[in-house]
Amino acid sequence: MSKDPYKIVKELDTKKGKLKYYSLEELQKQGHDIDKLPFSIRILLENAVRNFDDFAITKENVETLLNWKPEPSDKDIPYKPARVLMQDFTGVPAVVDIASLRAEAVRKGKDPKKINPLIPVDLVIDHSVQVDYFGTNYSYAKNVDKEYERNGERYQFLKWAQKAFDNFSVVPPGMGICHQVNLEYLAKGAIERDGYVFPDTLVGTDSHTPMVNGIGVVGWGVGGIEAEAAILGQPIYFIMPEVIGLKLTGEMPLGTTATDLVLTITHLLRSHGVVGKFVEVFGPGLDKLTIPDRATISNMSPEFGCTVTYFPIDDQTLSYMDKTNRSQEQIDLVEKYAKSNMLWRENEDKINYSTVLELDLSTVEPTVSGPKRPQDKILVREFEDKFKDLLKEEHGRQYIDVFERPVSRWYSEGGSQPVQQPKKVDDDVAIEEGESNGLKTVKIRTHNDEFSLSDGSIVIAAITSCTNTSNPSVMLGAGLVAQKAIERGVDVKPWVKTSLAPGSKVVTDYLEAAGLLDDLEALKFHVVGYGCTSCIGNSGPLPPHIAKAVKENDLVVSSVLSGNRNFEARVHPDVKMNFLMSPMLVVAYAIAGRVDIDLNNDPLSYDVNGEPVYLKDLWPTQDEIFEVMRKVLSPDSYKKNYGEIFDGNEQWRSMTAPETEDYEWDDKSTYIKEAPFFKGISADAEDFEDINNAHVLLKLGDSITTDHISPAGAFAEDSPAGKYLKGRGVEKKDFNSYGSRRGNDEVMTRGTFANVRIKNQLAEKEGGYTKHIPSGEEMTVFDAAEKYKEENTQLVVLGRKEYGSGSSRDWAAKGTYLLGIKAVIAESYERIHRSNLVGMGVLPLQYADGETAESLGLDGSEKFSISGISEGLSPSKKLSAVAKKSDGTEVKFEVLARLDSQIEVEYYKNKGILQYVLRDFLRK
């Protein structure tokens, strides 16, 4: 930090002593209109000035930020975050990569300790707990035991990394969700380091990292590839963002929640289009929004499509820091620094935004979203009718009123179970099926119960995800709904798998203090773990009789969850409709047991006396919620739980791990394997090469997500990944999930494009299948890729709009690369996945505006050649493409190389960002 090109370093007197800082106010005095810049741009500007070295970060970069304009720009800017946040699914492969870099450095005769994080890294293990057990007081303990049983090898590897690397800490399993831990504990607001104070900034290897924007911290999700580069001291480069101002006015109506608000904003911003842009929230409506409410909104930035949803620091920020047990010295530092450096929320009327969208909070209504995209907003009052339309439009079934459904009889004889299903149906369980005009109903009789399961029945009700579990108002609200339900003598329906997965142990503390945990447990919402669970596909198996009825009768059943993601096959492979909603509505719908209900007018259930119980009978008032919050929320709970955050349970403390500097790879391991990307790397990058006569491996439609490309959930025995593990002596019960095996490229490559719901237009079968064009044979994507490799044939993928949306999964890019895919051609890309493709040496190409594969007459059987690469690439260069059909005719068109900056050109030339970093290290 010794360089000061603008002579703006000043001194700040704080309770932590005198600290230097780079003063934006001094830049204002020099004639720059800093007060017209959005707050988020001011933070990026400070970052660039402070990290200026006239090499990686140049004066031109700084001037670009100084001269930010509301209009779109094609100039790239650098960003060096102060720290990195990881979760274990994406963190393990990142650590594997860094350990693999160390291994290659050793082979090249270098000191392995020189490959080391240069900035603090916090990895929170939160993505591996699965809901195997539910509805009992032993669910949590047994799920944790299962978690360690499945993931012991991965956890030993992370424990090794914690010892082997400097600047690397691990939050053990069962302590919380990374974003809630970040919000409640890790985030500082302002960082003191080396005698300077500067804004707390970060990147995270999870797309919901922007949740921390709610506390005034700039941060966003990146792929593990970019995060690794940041860890190793490389700036992250991206195109100067437009900043959309979201002006909030008015106040939230009684009976609405922060979840209703965020789902409303999701629809608003998706409809406008904010992909790749920053969103900054301002206006008088902000005054009444607490930090948990703001964080709920920021959390869903990926669902909005934007990079960040930033809330500037203000009195609400300081109040929240105080309530969550931040030190008074830290709070004083945040306040003084923000007010001294033009980062305090004030003078909003002076700021120039690229566009301003306005939302009157008083117009927000109770809302859900689904059935397979977060932006598909449905008002609760219209939900029943919308379900009927969806059933007909998407599944070809005519809705039949619940009281008019005929049933015919048959009996269960056991049979095959879906993925993740460890148990068999008991012989004395009877199942009766019926169908009328397409709608399906199944009657199930168990040992002590009898009920009907129909299209629209809810089989999973999960209070889960950092989006909502970080917000005491909706969590205590859910507890109050449960309490009132118990008082009225109603219960959840017997076919609903319930779960409660808080984002931190603080939640359990305040629910217990309020006496509401007992009420939730009375409705079988027992704590199943402290992790992401259903929101990331770790719902676990459905009860055997439910699973059999759903699978064998092709029922269109639903899940309701307080999460942020509901993509196809994500929550559970056999649940076709998934709806996002507040924890309070999750409890209410679990009591109803179905989504085809008018929640405002129809009874949720009936008590033992036959009296109807309505939603209005159970819904708490705002005063009731606030009164409970006032009584039970205390800094002491945060102090206790975060005072032991790194300790872990006895299983973690007693776990042994290697203590070598260079990791000792085990060839027999099916979890942790040295990455293949760096072995025997050449000193210099190879020359650019054109793509010649490439076949299409997949032709895909709109909104292909990283879940489609790199699924996280369970996989079948007969899948390529299943066959690989069985061939190495792993039994099906020990398969675990794709997400847990991200440290093994052999498994993950076989799982690429293997989602059971992916629809490849080249194949007849749904799922991970394709057609090997030369032979016409249909086979798995992996088998076809292997066959093309044997034939020395290059590969491309054809996509449409929003290619790669969803979570920031680096394996969606790594697997693409390892399958031999040289390029993807799509109409548009989600930000993180495009960046990850570049970071793995796969070329993202974009059709000219208005052109698509269909408009060009391309069906995927052609051979594709892309020229103009070998003569050299530059940012956003136009290339010539030729698609040659089997009859010899050619379709010629232009594509845009989505290498958005010069540094991305270098990354692509080096076949990846880490190869670029390693070559630079080896040269030094």
PDB file of C-alpha atoms in Angstrom, residues 30 81 131 219 222 232 310 362 405 440 499 502 606 638 645 648 675 688 770 796 811 816 914 924:
ATOM      1  CA  GLN A  30      -9.423  17.536  -6.464  1.00  0.00           C
ATOM      2  CA  PRO A  81     -10.923  -8.526  -2.389  1.00  0.00           C
ATOM      3  CA  VAL A 131     -31.836 -34.957   5.636  1.00  0.00           C
ATOM      4  CA  GLY A 219     -18.874  -9.056  -2.178  1.00  0.00           C
ATOM      5  CA  VAL A 222     -17.295 -16.259  -8.223  1.00  0.00           C
ATOM      6  CA  LEU A 232      -2.950 -16.294  -4.915  1.00  0.00           C
ATOM      7  CA  TYR A 310     -25.748  -3.241  -2.174  1.00  0.00           C
ATOM      8  CA  SER A 362     -47.046  -1.000   0.442  1.00  0.00           C
ATOM      9  CA  ARG A 405     -61.217 -37.984  -7.283  1.00  0.00           C
ATOM     10  CA  LYS A 440     -53.629 -38.797 -10.679  1.00  0.00           C
ATOM     11  CA  SER A 499     -37.262 -30.301   8.317  1.00  0.00           C
ATOM     12  CA  PRO A 502     -31.073 -23.168  10.746  1.00  0.00           C
ATOM     13  CA  TYR A 606     -59.921 -29.353  10.720  1.00  0.00           C
ATOM     14  CA  TYR A 638     -23.938 -14.552  19.399  1.00  0.00           C
ATOM     15  CA  ILE A 645     -17.335 -21.511  16.043  1.00  0.00           C
ATOM     16  CA  GLY A 648     -16.440 -28.284  16.184  1.00  0.00           C
ATOM     17  CA  ALA A 675      -6.180 -32.297 -10.338  1.00  0.00           C
ATOM     18  CA  PHE A 688      -3.889 -19.956 -30.300  1.00  0.00           C
ATOM     19  CA  THR A 770     -26.620 -37.590 -26.523  1.00  0.00           C
ATOM     20  CA  VAL A 796     -18.786 -27.770 -29.080  1.00  0.00           C
ATOM     21  CA  TRP A 811     -17.081 -28.024 -12.098  1.00  0.00           C
ATOM     22  CA  THR A 816     -16.890 -29.094 -19.802  1.00  0.00           C
ATOM     23  CA  LEU A 914      -4.515 -21.152 -12.667  1.00  0.00           C
ATOM     24  CA  LYS A 924       9.859 -16.160 -10.804  1.00  0.00           C
TER      25      LYS A 924
END
